[in-house]
Each structure stands twice: as structure tokens, then as C-alpha cells.
CSV table of C-alpha atoms and ligand atoms in Angstrom, one decimal:
chain,number,residue,atom,x,y,z
A,1,MET,CA,-29.6,31.5,5.0
A,2,THR,CA,-32.7,31.2,4.1
A,3,ALA,CA,-36.1,30.2,6.1
A,4,ALA,CA,-36.2,27.2,3.8
A,5,GLY,CA,-32.5,26.1,5.3
A,6,PRO,CA,-28.7,26.9,4.5
A,7,HIS,CA,-26.8,27.3,2.0
A,8,VAL,CA,-23.9,25.1,1.6
A,9,VAL,CA,-21.0,24.2,-1.1
A,10,VAL,CA,-19.8,21.1,-1.1
A,11,ILE,CA,-16.3,20.4,-3.3
A,12,ALA,CA,-14.7,17.0,-4.7
A,13,GLY,CA,-12.5,17.1,-7.5
A,14,ALA,CA,-10.2,13.7,-7.2
A,15,ARG,CA,-12.0,10.1,-6.5
A,16,PRO,CA,-11.2,9.6,-3.2
A,17,ASN,CA,-13.8,13.0,-2.8
A,18,PHE,CA,-16.2,12.1,-4.9
A,19,ILE,CA,-17.1,8.7,-2.4
A,20,LYS,CA,-16.6,11.3,0.7
A,21,VAL,CA,-19.8,14.1,-0.4
A,22,LYS,CA,-21.9,11.6,-0.8
A,23,PRO,CA,-23.0,11.2,2.2
A,24,VAL,CA,-22.4,14.6,3.0
A,25,LEU,CA,-24.9,16.0,0.4
A,26,ASP,CA,-28.0,13.1,1.1
A,27,ALA,CA,-28.1,13.6,4.9
A,28,LEU,CA,-27.3,17.9,4.0
A,29,ALA,CA,-30.1,17.6,1.9
A,30,ALA,CA,-32.3,15.6,4.3
A,31,ASP,CA,-32.0,18.0,6.5
A,32,GLY,CA,-33.3,20.8,4.9
A,33,ALA,CA,-30.4,22.0,3.8
A,34,ARG,CA,-30.0,23.4,-0.1
A,35,THR,CA,-26.4,22.4,-1.4
A,36,THR,CA,-24.2,23.0,-4.6
A,37,LEU,CA,-22.3,21.3,-6.0
A,38,VAL,CA,-18.5,22.8,-7.0
A,39,HIS,CA,-16.4,19.6,-8.9
A,40,THR,CA,-12.6,21.6,-9.4
A,41,GLY,CA,-11.9,19.2,-11.8
A,42,GLN,CA,-8.8,17.9,-10.6
A,43,HIS,CA,-9.0,14.6,-11.6
A,44,TYR,CA,-11.7,14.6,-15.0
A,45,ASP,CA,-10.7,11.1,-17.1
A,46,ASP,CA,-14.4,9.4,-16.8
A,47,ALA,CA,-12.5,6.8,-14.5
A,48,MET,CA,-11.2,9.5,-12.2
A,49,SER,CA,-14.5,11.3,-11.9
A,50,GLY,CA,-17.6,9.7,-14.1
A,51,VAL,CA,-17.7,6.3,-13.2
A,52,PHE,CA,-17.4,7.2,-9.5
A,53,PHE,CA,-20.9,9.6,-10.5
A,54,ALA,CA,-22.1,6.6,-12.0
A,55,ASP,CA,-21.7,4.1,-9.1
A,56,LEU,CA,-22.8,6.2,-6.2
A,57,GLY,CA,-25.4,7.7,-8.1
A,58,LEU,CA,-24.0,11.5,-7.4
A,59,SER,CA,-26.3,14.6,-9.0
A,60,PRO,CA,-24.2,16.2,-11.8
A,61,PRO,CA,-21.9,18.8,-10.5
A,62,ASP,CA,-24.3,22.3,-10.1
A,63,HIS,CA,-20.6,23.7,-11.3
A,64,HIS,CA,-17.6,22.4,-13.1
A,65,LEU,CA,-14.3,24.8,-12.7
A,66,ASP,CA,-12.1,22.6,-15.1
A,67,ALA,CA,-8.8,23.0,-13.3
A,68,GLY,CA,-6.7,20.3,-14.7
A,69,SER,CA,-3.5,19.1,-13.4
A,70,GLY,CA,-0.1,20.9,-13.7
A,71,SER,CA,2.2,21.3,-10.9
A,72,HIS,CA,0.8,22.1,-6.9
A,73,ALA,CA,1.3,25.8,-7.5
A,74,VAL,CA,-0.7,25.5,-11.0
A,75,GLN,CA,-3.2,22.9,-10.0
A,76,THR,CA,-4.2,25.1,-7.1
A,77,ALA,CA,-3.6,28.2,-8.3
A,78,ALA,CA,-6.5,26.7,-11.1
A,79,VAL,CA,-8.8,25.6,-9.1
A,80,MET,CA,-8.3,29.1,-6.8
A,81,THR,CA,-8.8,31.6,-9.3
A,82,ALA,CA,-11.6,29.3,-11.1
A,83,PHE,CA,-13.5,29.1,-8.2
A,84,GLU,CA,-13.5,32.7,-6.2
A,85,PRO,CA,-15.9,34.4,-8.7
A,86,LEU,CA,-17.9,31.8,-7.9
A,87,LEU,CA,-18.2,31.7,-4.7
A,88,VAL,CA,-18.7,34.8,-4.4
A,89,ARG,CA,-21.8,34.7,-7.0
A,90,LEU,CA,-23.5,32.0,-5.5
A,91,ALA,CA,-22.9,33.7,-1.5
A,92,PRO,CA,-23.8,30.6,0.5
A,93,ASP,CA,-24.0,30.2,3.9
A,94,ALA,CA,-20.7,27.6,4.0
A,95,VAL,CA,-18.7,25.8,1.8
A,96,VAL,CA,-17.6,21.9,2.5
A,97,VAL,CA,-14.7,20.4,2.4
A,98,VAL,CA,-12.7,16.8,1.9
A,99,GLY,CA,-10.0,14.9,2.3
A,100,ASP,CA,-6.9,16.5,1.6
A,101,VAL,CA,-6.4,16.8,-1.7
A,102,ASN,CA,-5.6,20.2,-3.4
A,103,SER,CA,-8.8,21.5,-4.1
A,104,THR,CA,-9.6,21.2,-0.7
A,105,LEU,CA,-6.9,23.3,-0.4
A,106,ALA,CA,-7.5,25.7,-2.6
A,107,CYS,CA,-11.2,26.2,-2.1
A,108,ALA,CA,-10.9,26.3,1.8
A,109,LEU,CA,-8.1,28.9,1.0
A,110,VAL,CA,-11.2,31.4,-1.3
A,111,ALA,CA,-13.6,30.5,0.9
A,112,ALA,CA,-11.7,31.5,4.3
A,113,LYS,CA,-10.0,34.9,2.4
A,114,ALA,CA,-14.5,35.8,1.7
A,115,ASN,CA,-15.0,35.2,5.2
A,116,VAL,CA,-18.0,32.3,4.2
A,117,PRO,CA,-17.2,29.7,6.9
A,118,VAL,CA,-15.5,26.3,6.3
A,119,ALA,CA,-16.1,22.3,6.8
A,120,HIS,CA,-13.2,20.5,6.8
A,121,VAL,CA,-14.7,16.7,6.4
A,122,GLU,CA,-11.6,13.8,7.7
A,123,ALA,CA,-9.9,16.4,10.2
A,124,GLY,CA,-7.0,16.0,12.7
A,125,LEU,CA,-5.1,13.4,10.3
A,126,ARG,CA,-1.5,13.9,10.3
A,127,SER,CA,1.4,11.3,9.0
A,128,GLY,CA,3.9,13.5,10.3
A,129,ASP,CA,5.6,13.6,7.0
A,130,ARG,CA,5.9,17.1,5.4
A,131,ALA,CA,7.2,15.0,2.1
A,132,MET,CA,3.8,14.0,1.7
A,133,PRO,CA,2.2,16.9,-0.2
A,134,GLU,CA,-1.1,15.7,1.1
A,135,GLU,CA,0.2,17.1,4.8
A,136,ILE,CA,0.5,20.3,4.2
A,137,ASN,CA,-3.0,20.3,2.7
A,138,ARG,CA,-4.0,18.8,5.8
A,139,ILE,CA,-2.1,21.1,7.8
A,140,VAL,CA,-3.7,24.4,6.6
A,141,THR,CA,-6.9,23.6,5.5
A,142,ASP,CA,-7.5,22.8,9.5
A,143,ARG,CA,-5.8,25.8,10.4
A,144,LEU,CA,-8.3,27.7,8.3
A,145,SER,CA,-11.5,25.9,8.6
A,146,ASP,CA,-14.1,26.7,11.3
A,147,LEU,CA,-15.4,23.0,11.7
A,148,LEU,CA,-13.1,20.1,11.7
A,149,PHE,CA,-15.1,16.3,11.3
A,150,ALA,CA,-12.6,14.5,12.8
A,151,PRO,CA,-13.5,10.6,12.2
A,152,SER,CA,-11.8,9.1,14.4
A,153,PRO,CA,-10.2,10.4,18.4
A,154,GLU,CA,-6.0,11.0,17.0
A,155,GLY,CA,-8.1,13.3,14.8
A,156,VAL,CA,-9.5,15.1,17.7
A,157,ARG,CA,-6.3,14.8,19.9
A,158,HIS,CA,-4.4,16.5,17.0
A,159,LEU,CA,-6.6,19.5,16.6
A,160,LEU,CA,-6.9,19.5,19.6
A,161,ALA,CA,-2.8,20.0,20.4
A,162,GLU,CA,-2.3,22.0,17.4
A,163,GLY,CA,-4.3,25.0,19.1
A,164,ALA,CA,-7.8,24.8,17.6
A,165,PRO,CA,-10.3,25.6,19.7
A,166,PRO,CA,-12.4,22.4,21.3
A,167,ALA,CA,-15.6,23.4,20.4
A,168,SER,CA,-15.3,23.8,17.0
A,169,VAL,CA,-13.7,19.9,16.7
A,170,HIS,CA,-16.6,17.6,16.3
A,171,LEU,CA,-15.5,13.9,17.2
A,172,VAL,CA,-17.7,11.9,13.7
A,173,GLY,CA,-16.8,8.5,12.4
A,174,ASN,CA,-15.7,8.1,8.9
A,175,VAL,CA,-17.5,9.1,5.6
A,176,MET,CA,-15.7,6.7,3.6
A,177,VAL,CA,-17.2,4.0,5.7
A,178,ASP,CA,-21.2,5.3,5.4
A,179,THR,CA,-20.4,5.6,1.5
A,180,LEU,CA,-18.8,1.7,1.2
A,181,LEU,CA,-21.4,0.2,3.9
A,182,ALA,CA,-24.5,1.9,1.9
A,183,CYS,CA,-22.5,0.8,-1.6
A,184,ARG,CA,-21.6,-3.2,-0.4
A,185,GLU,CA,-24.6,-5.1,-1.7
A,186,ARG,CA,-24.6,-3.4,-4.9
A,187,ALA,CA,-21.1,-4.0,-5.1
A,188,ARG,CA,-21.1,-7.7,-3.8
A,189,ALA,CA,-23.7,-8.3,-6.4
A,190,ARG,CA,-21.6,-7.1,-9.3
A,191,PRO,CA,-20.1,-9.4,-11.9
A,192,THR,CA,-16.1,-7.9,-11.2
A,193,LEU,CA,-14.2,-11.3,-10.0
A,194,ALA,CA,-15.8,-13.1,-12.8
A,195,GLU,CA,-15.2,-11.0,-15.7
A,196,LEU,CA,-11.8,-10.5,-14.7
A,197,GLY,CA,-11.7,-14.6,-13.7
A,198,LEU,CA,-10.6,-14.1,-10.6
A,199,ARG,CA,-11.4,-16.4,-7.6
A,200,ALA,CA,-13.0,-15.4,-3.7
A,201,GLY,CA,-10.0,-15.8,-2.1
A,202,GLY,CA,-7.9,-16.6,-4.7
A,203,TYR,CA,-5.9,-13.5,-5.6
A,204,GLY,CA,-4.3,-10.1,-3.6
A,205,LEU,CA,-5.5,-6.6,-4.4
A,206,VAL,CA,-2.3,-3.7,-5.2
A,207,THR,CA,-3.2,-0.2,-5.6
A,208,LEU,CA,-0.1,2.4,-5.6
A,209,HIS,CA,-0.8,6.4,-6.2
A,210,ARG,CA,2.0,8.2,-3.8
A,211,PRO,CA,4.4,10.2,-5.7
A,212,ALA,CA,7.2,9.2,-2.9
A,213,ASN,CA,6.1,5.5,-4.3
A,214,VAL,CA,6.2,5.9,-7.9
A,215,ASP,CA,7.8,8.9,-9.5
A,216,ASP,CA,11.3,7.9,-8.1
A,217,PRO,CA,12.1,4.8,-10.3
A,218,ALA,CA,14.0,3.4,-7.5
A,219,VAL,CA,12.0,3.0,-5.5
A,220,LEU,CA,9.3,2.0,-7.6
A,221,ASP,CA,11.7,-0.9,-9.5
A,222,GLY,CA,11.7,-1.7,-5.9
A,223,LEU,CA,8.2,-2.6,-5.1
A,224,ILE,CA,7.3,-4.4,-8.5
A,225,ARG,CA,10.4,-6.9,-7.8
A,226,ALA,CA,8.6,-6.7,-4.7
A,227,LEU,CA,5.5,-7.4,-6.2
A,228,GLY,CA,6.9,-10.5,-8.4
A,229,GLU,CA,7.7,-12.0,-5.3
A,230,ILE,CA,4.7,-12.3,-3.4
A,231,ALA,CA,3.2,-12.9,-7.1
A,232,VAL,CA,4.7,-15.9,-6.6
A,233,ARG,CA,2.2,-17.1,-3.9
A,234,CYS,CA,-0.7,-15.1,-4.1
A,235,PRO,CA,-1.4,-13.7,-8.1
A,236,LEU,CA,-1.8,-10.1,-8.3
A,237,VAL,CA,-4.1,-7.6,-10.0
A,238,PHE,CA,-2.9,-3.7,-9.8
A,239,PRO,CA,-5.4,-1.6,-10.9
A,240,VAL,CA,-3.4,1.1,-12.0
A,241,HIS,CA,-3.8,4.7,-11.3
A,242,PRO,CA,-2.8,7.3,-13.9
A,243,ARG,CA,-0.1,9.1,-12.2
A,244,THR,CA,1.7,5.8,-12.0
A,245,ALA,CA,0.7,4.7,-15.6
A,246,GLY,CA,3.0,7.2,-17.1
A,247,ARG,CA,5.7,5.3,-15.3
A,248,LEU,CA,5.3,1.5,-15.1
A,249,ALA,CA,5.7,1.8,-18.9
A,250,GLY,CA,5.0,-1.9,-19.0
A,251,ARG,CA,7.4,-3.3,-16.7
A,252,LEU,CA,5.5,-5.6,-14.4
A,253,PRO,CA,6.5,-9.7,-13.2
A,254,ASP,CA,4.9,-12.5,-13.9
A,255,GLY,CA,1.4,-12.2,-12.1
A,256,VAL,CA,1.4,-9.0,-12.1
A,257,ARG,CA,-1.5,-8.2,-13.3
A,258,PRO,CA,-2.0,-4.6,-14.3
A,259,LEU,CA,-5.5,-2.9,-14.7
A,260,GLY,CA,-6.6,0.1,-15.7
A,261,PRO,CA,-8.5,2.2,-12.8
A,262,VAL,CA,-11.8,0.4,-12.3
A,263,GLY,CA,-14.9,2.5,-11.2
A,264,TYR,CA,-16.2,2.5,-7.1
A,265,LEU,CA,-18.2,-0.8,-6.8
A,266,ASP,CA,-15.4,-2.8,-9.4
A,267,CYS,CA,-12.8,-1.6,-6.6
A,268,LEU,CA,-15.3,-2.9,-3.2
A,269,ALA,CA,-15.7,-6.0,-6.1
A,270,LEU,CA,-11.9,-6.3,-6.0
A,271,GLN,CA,-11.6,-6.0,-2.3
A,272,MET,CA,-13.8,-7.9,-0.6
A,273,GLY,CA,-12.2,-10.9,-2.6
A,274,ALA,CA,-8.7,-10.3,-2.2
A,275,ARG,CA,-6.6,-12.5,0.4
A,276,LEU,CA,-4.6,-9.6,0.5
A,277,VAL,CA,-4.5,-5.5,0.2
A,278,LEU,CA,-0.8,-4.4,-1.2
A,279,THR,CA,-1.5,-0.2,-1.0
A,280,ASP,CA,-0.8,3.7,-0.5
A,281,SER,CA,-4.0,4.8,-0.9
A,282,GLY,CA,-5.5,6.1,2.1
A,283,GLY,CA,-8.7,5.5,1.8
A,284,VAL,CA,-8.2,1.8,0.6
A,285,GLN,CA,-6.5,1.4,3.6
A,286,GLU,CA,-9.4,2.3,5.5
A,287,GLU,CA,-11.9,0.3,3.4
A,288,SER,CA,-9.6,-3.0,3.8
A,289,THR,CA,-10.4,-2.8,7.7
A,290,VAL,CA,-14.1,-2.3,7.9
A,291,LEU,CA,-14.3,-5.1,5.1
A,292,GLY,CA,-11.8,-7.2,7.4
A,293,ILE,CA,-9.8,-8.0,4.6
A,294,PRO,CA,-5.9,-8.1,5.3
A,295,CYS,CA,-3.8,-4.3,4.0
A,296,LEU,CA,-0.4,-4.3,4.1
A,297,THR,CA,0.3,0.0,3.5
A,298,LEU,CA,3.7,0.3,1.9
A,299,ARG,CA,5.2,3.8,2.9
A,300,GLU,CA,6.8,4.6,5.4
A,301,SER,CA,4.0,6.6,8.1
A,302,THR,CA,-0.1,6.4,8.0
A,303,GLU,CA,-1.9,9.7,8.8
A,304,ARG,CA,-4.7,6.6,9.7
A,305,PRO,CA,-3.0,4.9,12.4
A,306,ILE,CA,-6.3,2.9,13.7
A,307,THR,CA,-6.5,1.6,10.9
A,308,VAL,CA,-3.7,-0.9,12.5
A,309,THR,CA,-4.7,-0.2,16.3
A,310,GLU,CA,-8.1,-1.7,15.5
A,311,GLY,CA,-7.9,-2.7,12.0
A,312,THR,CA,-6.6,-5.4,9.6
A,313,ASN,CA,-3.4,-2.7,8.1
A,314,ARG,CA,-0.2,-3.1,8.2
A,315,VAL,CA,2.6,-0.5,8.1
A,316,VAL,CA,5.3,-1.7,6.3
A,317,GLY,CA,7.8,0.7,4.8
A,318,ARG,CA,8.7,0.7,1.3
A,319,ALA,CA,11.5,-1.6,1.6
A,320,PRO,CA,11.3,-5.0,-1.2
A,321,GLU,CA,12.2,-7.3,2.1
A,322,ALA,CA,10.4,-5.0,4.5
A,323,VAL,CA,7.1,-5.8,2.2
A,324,VAL,CA,7.4,-9.2,1.6
A,325,ALA,CA,7.8,-10.6,4.8
A,326,GLY,CA,5.1,-9.1,6.0
A,327,ALA,CA,3.0,-9.7,2.2
A,328,ILE,CA,3.8,-13.3,4.2
A,329,GLU,CA,3.1,-13.3,7.5
A,330,TRP,CA,-0.8,-11.6,6.5
A,331,LEU,CA,-0.8,-14.1,3.6
A,332,GLU,CA,0.2,-16.8,6.9
A,333,ARG,CA,-1.7,-15.6,10.1
A,334,PRO,CA,-4.4,-13.0,8.5
A,335,PRO,CA,-5.4,-10.4,11.6
A,336,PRO,CA,-8.0,-10.8,13.1
A,337,PRO,CA,-11.4,-8.6,11.4
A,338,ARG,CA,-12.0,-5.2,14.2
A,339,ARG,CA,-13.6,-1.7,13.3
A,340,PRO,CA,-13.3,1.2,15.2
A,341,ALA,CA,-16.0,3.0,16.7
A,342,LEU,CA,-18.2,4.7,15.0
A,343,TRP,CA,-17.2,3.8,11.2
A,344,ASP,CA,-21.2,2.7,11.7
A,345,GLY,CA,-22.6,4.4,8.3
A,346,HIS,CA,-23.6,7.7,10.3
A,347,ALA,CA,-21.0,10.5,10.1
A,348,GLY,CA,-22.5,11.9,6.7
A,349,GLU,CA,-26.0,11.9,9.5
A,350,ARG,CA,-24.0,13.5,12.3
A,351,ILE,CA,-22.3,16.4,10.3
A,352,SER,CA,-24.5,17.8,8.9
A,353,ALA,CA,-26.2,18.5,12.3
A,354,VAL,CA,-24.0,20.0,13.9
A,355,LEU,CA,-23.4,22.2,10.2
A,356,THR,CA,-26.9,22.6,10.3
A,357,ARG,CA,-26.9,23.9,14.5
A,358,SER,CA,-24.4,26.4,13.9
A,359,LEU,CA,-25.5,27.9,10.7
A,360,ALA,CA,-29.2,28.0,12.5
A,361,SER,CA,-27.2,29.6,15.3
A,362,ARG,CA,-25.2,31.7,13.5
A,363,ALA,CA,-28.0,33.3,12.0
A,364,ARG,CA,-30.1,34.2,15.0
A,365,GLY,CA,-27.1,35.8,15.8
A,366,LEU,CA,-26.6,33.5,18.1
A,367,PRO,CA,-23.2,31.8,19.5
A,368,THR,CA,-22.4,29.1,16.9
A,369,GLN,CA,-19.7,27.0,18.1
A,370,ARG,CA,-20.3,25.0,21.6
A,371,ALA,CA,-18.5,22.2,22.2
A,372,ILE,CA,-19.6,18.8,20.9
A,373,THR,CA,-18.0,16.3,19.9
A,374,GLU,CA,-19.5,13.0,21.7
A,375,ARG,CA,-22.3,13.7,23.4
A,376,ASP,CA,-24.2,15.5,19.8
A,377,THR,CA,-22.7,12.1,17.9
A,378,GLU,CA,-24.9,10.6,20.7
A,379,ARG,CA,-28.2,12.8,20.4
A,380,ALA,CA,-27.4,12.4,16.3
A,381,ASN,CA,-27.7,8.7,17.4
A,382,ALA,CA,-30.3,8.3,18.9
B,401,LIG,C1,-4.3,13.3,-6.2
B,401,LIG,C2,-4.4,14.2,-4.6
B,401,LIG,C3,-3.9,12.8,-3.4
B,401,LIG,C4,-4.5,11.9,-4.1
B,401,LIG,C5,-5.1,11.5,-4.9
B,401,LIG,C6,-6.5,10.1,-5.1
B,401,LIG,C7,-3.0,15.9,-4.5
B,401,LIG,C8,-1.7,17.2,-4.2
B,401,LIG,N1,-3.0,14.6,-4.4
B,401,LIG,O1,-2.8,12.2,-6.9
B,401,LIG,O2,-3.8,12.7,-2.5
B,401,LIG,O3,-4.5,10.6,-3.0
B,401,LIG,O4,-5.0,12.6,-6.6
B,401,LIG,O5,-6.4,9.5,-6.8
B,401,LIG,O6,-3.5,16.8,-4.5
B,401,LIG,N2,-4.6,12.2,-14.4
B,401,LIG,C9,-4.8,11.7,-15.5
B,401,LIG,N3,-6.3,12.1,-14.8
B,401,LIG,C10,-7.4,12.2,-14.3
B,401,LIG,C11,-6.4,13.2,-13.5
B,401,LIG,C12,-5.2,12.5,-13.4
B,401,LIG,O7,-4.4,12.0,-16.5
B,401,LIG,O8,-7.9,12.7,-14.2
B,401,LIG,C13,-2.5,12.2,-14.3
B,401,LIG,C14,-2.1,13.8,-14.8
B,401,LIG,O9,-1.3,12.8,-15.7
B,401,LIG,C15,-1.7,14.3,-13.6
B,401,LIG,C16,-1.5,12.8,-12.9
B,401,LIG,O10,-2.4,11.9,-13.2
B,401,LIG,O11,-0.5,15.5,-14.1
B,401,LIG,C17,-1.4,13.5,-10.6
B,401,LIG,O12,-3.1,13.4,-11.2
B,401,LIG,P1,-3.0,14.5,-9.2
B,401,LIG,O13,-4.3,15.1,-9.0
B,401,LIG,O14,-2.3,16.1,-10.1
B,401,LIG,O15,-2.3,14.4,-8.3
B,401,LIG,P2,-2.6,12.5,-7.9
B,401,LIG,O16,-1.3,11.6,-8.0
B,401,LIG,O17,-3.7,11.4,-8.7
B,402,LIG,N1,-10.4,3.2,-6.5
B,402,LIG,C1,-11.1,2.6,-7.7
B,402,LIG,N2,-10.7,2.6,-8.3
B,402,LIG,C2,-9.4,2.1,-8.5
B,402,LIG,C3,-9.0,2.7,-6.9
B,402,LIG,C4,-9.2,2.8,-5.8
B,402,LIG,O1,-12.5,3.6,-6.8
B,402,LIG,O2,-8.7,1.7,-8.9
B,402,LIG,C5,-11.5,3.6,-4.8
B,402,LIG,C6,-10.7,3.2,-3.9
B,402,LIG,O3,-11.6,2.2,-3.1
B,402,LIG,C7,-11.4,4.2,-2.7
B,402,LIG,C8,-10.7,5.8,-2.8
B,402,LIG,O4,-10.9,5.3,-4.2
B,402,LIG,O5,-12.8,4.0,-2.2
B,402,LIG,C9,-9.3,5.5,-3.0
B,402,LIG,O6,-8.9,7.1,-3.9
B,402,LIG,P1,-7.9,6.5,-3.9
B,402,LIG,O7,-6.9,5.5,-3.1
B,402,LIG,O8,-7.4,7.1,-5.1
B,402,LIG,O9,-6.7,7.9,-3.3
B,402,LIG,P2,-6.5,8.7,-1.6
B,402,LIG,O10,-7.4,7.9,-0.5
B,402,LIG,O11,-5.4,7.7,-1.3
B,402,LIG,O12,-6.7,9.3,-1.5
């Protein structure tokens, strides 16, 4: 901590991370913090990483760990091994991790063991399904974190039920929504639909990448069959994630059009123009809610139930008949648009307000945490 403000290391490694760190970096800089962005290299293709820096106007990473792909243990260890010496060298006042990917867990673990305060953005989400690798990452990252920034009230409830100190838990809203609202008009202005020959309201959008959906050929076959049936009523476009690309082997039915992974602004444009979204993505569940687009989640559970209770999402599972029935219902009777409280474009500012104040208290030897949630969020909004 210098007179100029705290030094905060911010971690990003995979596609959704780049979108989440942007508003946090901006808000920290506006509050006088020095930020260092570390890219772990979990995602590395231009379509999974580079395009997001360009679309979001994100400065290039200050450090690149080049961890790359691998099994969970190999990838997590590669990030940890590369991050540890860098962290020692940087000696920051705090490390911010976002989301629930392997890079999140790896860097939280390294920072916690180095006795550097960890702040977790998107804390408290739980699917209740420990077969999801992300669920393990969420539980462990939250347990290791000193500051827990929850996007929605059920996140706060989970954290408190698991014994997190109440003063470490802050209800701040959703950083994914900050970025969406900041980029919406630029996305609307893009020629994405015209270039693909699509008409707004004339197609559905599909994204699938969860191991439980795409790694098991029988499950993937069933989902592809369901997409073919839905496409008879509403043609579908499907930007294919690299994990999924290797498993599809060209077997998509008529009416389901594969694309490569698309950039962030193109993905928002495709969501805005869609009549229906079919997904297993966490971020897309949230974005479709904010955009008011009917969404079906092709999973047995969601860690984002607020998109169901206060949004346009429905969790239909992965049984082909249930997916087709859900799609027919959403096409015939779309849900009304709604938006959760605090999903208002200011989550990054709330996070920065809490984090910089907490680090300033720590530097003065004062207690670093006190009860916050609503009171602070109101003040940050004032
Ligand atoms: C990861 C996250 C998941 C998140 C998703 C976002 C974990 C455990 N999983 O899943 O939570 O929803 O990112 O997209 O952290 N690949 C490429 N190019 C790339 C990156 C990956 O071809 O730039 C391929 C590699 O074959 C790799 C596979 O995709 O083995 C999976 O990548 P990985 O990062 O391990 O997991 P994701 O499925 O992307
Ligand atoms: N996204 C994108 N291009 C795509 C698919 C998704 O830009 O081809 C965006 C999407 O709009 C959202 C984020 O990537 O902002 C979600 O990432 P992903 O689905 O890979 O991960 P998850 O949110 O499930 O962890």
C-alpha cells in the first residue's frame, strides 16, 4: 500500500473472466488503486481471449502465465506454479479473483497461502451439484477468500449458511451486467445479424460447453436430436465452444447452423436478436435475463436461480423431450422480462468501494471488516 493507493492484482484466465474483470479494473482505477492484470492463459485462442480484450477495450495483461489446457490437476497446478513466484515479486495488497474456473481456484489458493487478502467476485453461487467442477471451485474459493462479493441475495444466504463471517459478505450486484449495460449500444450497432443473414426474432441461439452435456456422447446425441426438432419451428445458430467442437464431428441436423466461437459484442448482438436462447452457460443465463430474452437452461440445476425467479430463464434438464417441450412453450408463451435488484451496472463500483476502504483500514492497522451489504451498497449508489 502506497500513499497513492493500494496495489491490487486482478486475475483473468477464461472467456467469462475477461468480461467480469473489466468493470472491477475500471472502478479500482477510478478509486485510485494501482491494478495489475494477470492472464493465466487458461483460454488462449484469439476467439476465446484476444477478441475480448479488443471488444471490451481492456488493456493488455501486465503478466501472462501461459498455463494452457490440461486435466483439472494439471491446469490448476500450472496456474499455481506460475502465479506463486509472480505474487511474491509483486507483493500486492490484495488479489481479486472472479467466477468459478480453475484459474480462480488456483490463484485464490496461492494468494491465501502467501497471506495476501483474497477478494472473490461472484461469491456464494451454488448449484448443489458437486459433479460440476465449477461447484468445487466455488466452494473452495469462497472458503479461502477474505472478502466475498455476492451478485444476489441467495449467494449471501449460502455464504452465511456455510459459516462465512457476516462482515466479509457483501451484496454488490452483478459485474457481468455492468459490462453488458456498458456495451449494449455498441453491440446493437454491429452488423452481426446482417452478416449472418439473420432476422431479429427469426432464430434461436444455442451455446453448450458443460462437460456433463458435451463429454458424454449419449447425452450430446440426445441434445442434438432435440435441437433438430426445435429447429423445425425456429432455426438455430450455434457458436461452438472449442470443448464442444471436438465432440460434434459435423453431426448437426438441418436448421442448426454451427459458427465458431463469436466475440463478446457479436454474442450480445445474437442474444438481443434471438427469439429464444438454449444454453448451459452461466453468463448467458444472466445476460438473457437482463436482455429480456426467453432462455432455457439445458442442465439439471443452476447456480443462478435468480434468473428463474426474477428473470426469463427456465431450467429444463437435458432429457430431449423436456428440452423440446420447454422450447415450444417459451416460443408460444414467452416469459415477461424482469431484472433482479442491483443488476444495474454499478457492481464494479460497489466492489471497489468496499475493497479500497478495507485495504485502507488494514494499512492503518484498523479492523479490516465490518458489516456492510445493503448499507454500503446504498452509500456507493448515493
Ligand atoms: C472453462 C471452465 C468453465 C467455463 C468455461 C468458459 C473450468 C473447470 N472450466 O471450461 O467453468 O464455463 O471455461 O468458457 O475452469 N480449448 C481451446 N482453446 C482455448 C481454450 C480451450 O481449444 O483457447 C480447448 C482445449 O482442448 C481444452 C478444452 O477446450 O482442453 C477445455 O478448456 P478448459 O479451459 O479446460 O475448460 P472449458 O471447457 O473451456
Ligand atoms: N460468449 C461469447 N461468445 C460465444 C459464447 C459466449 O462472447 O461464442 C460470451 C457470453 O455472452 C458471456 C460469456 O461469453 O458473456 C459466457 O462465457 P461461457 O459461456 O464460456 O462461460 P460461463 O459463463 O458458462 O462460465
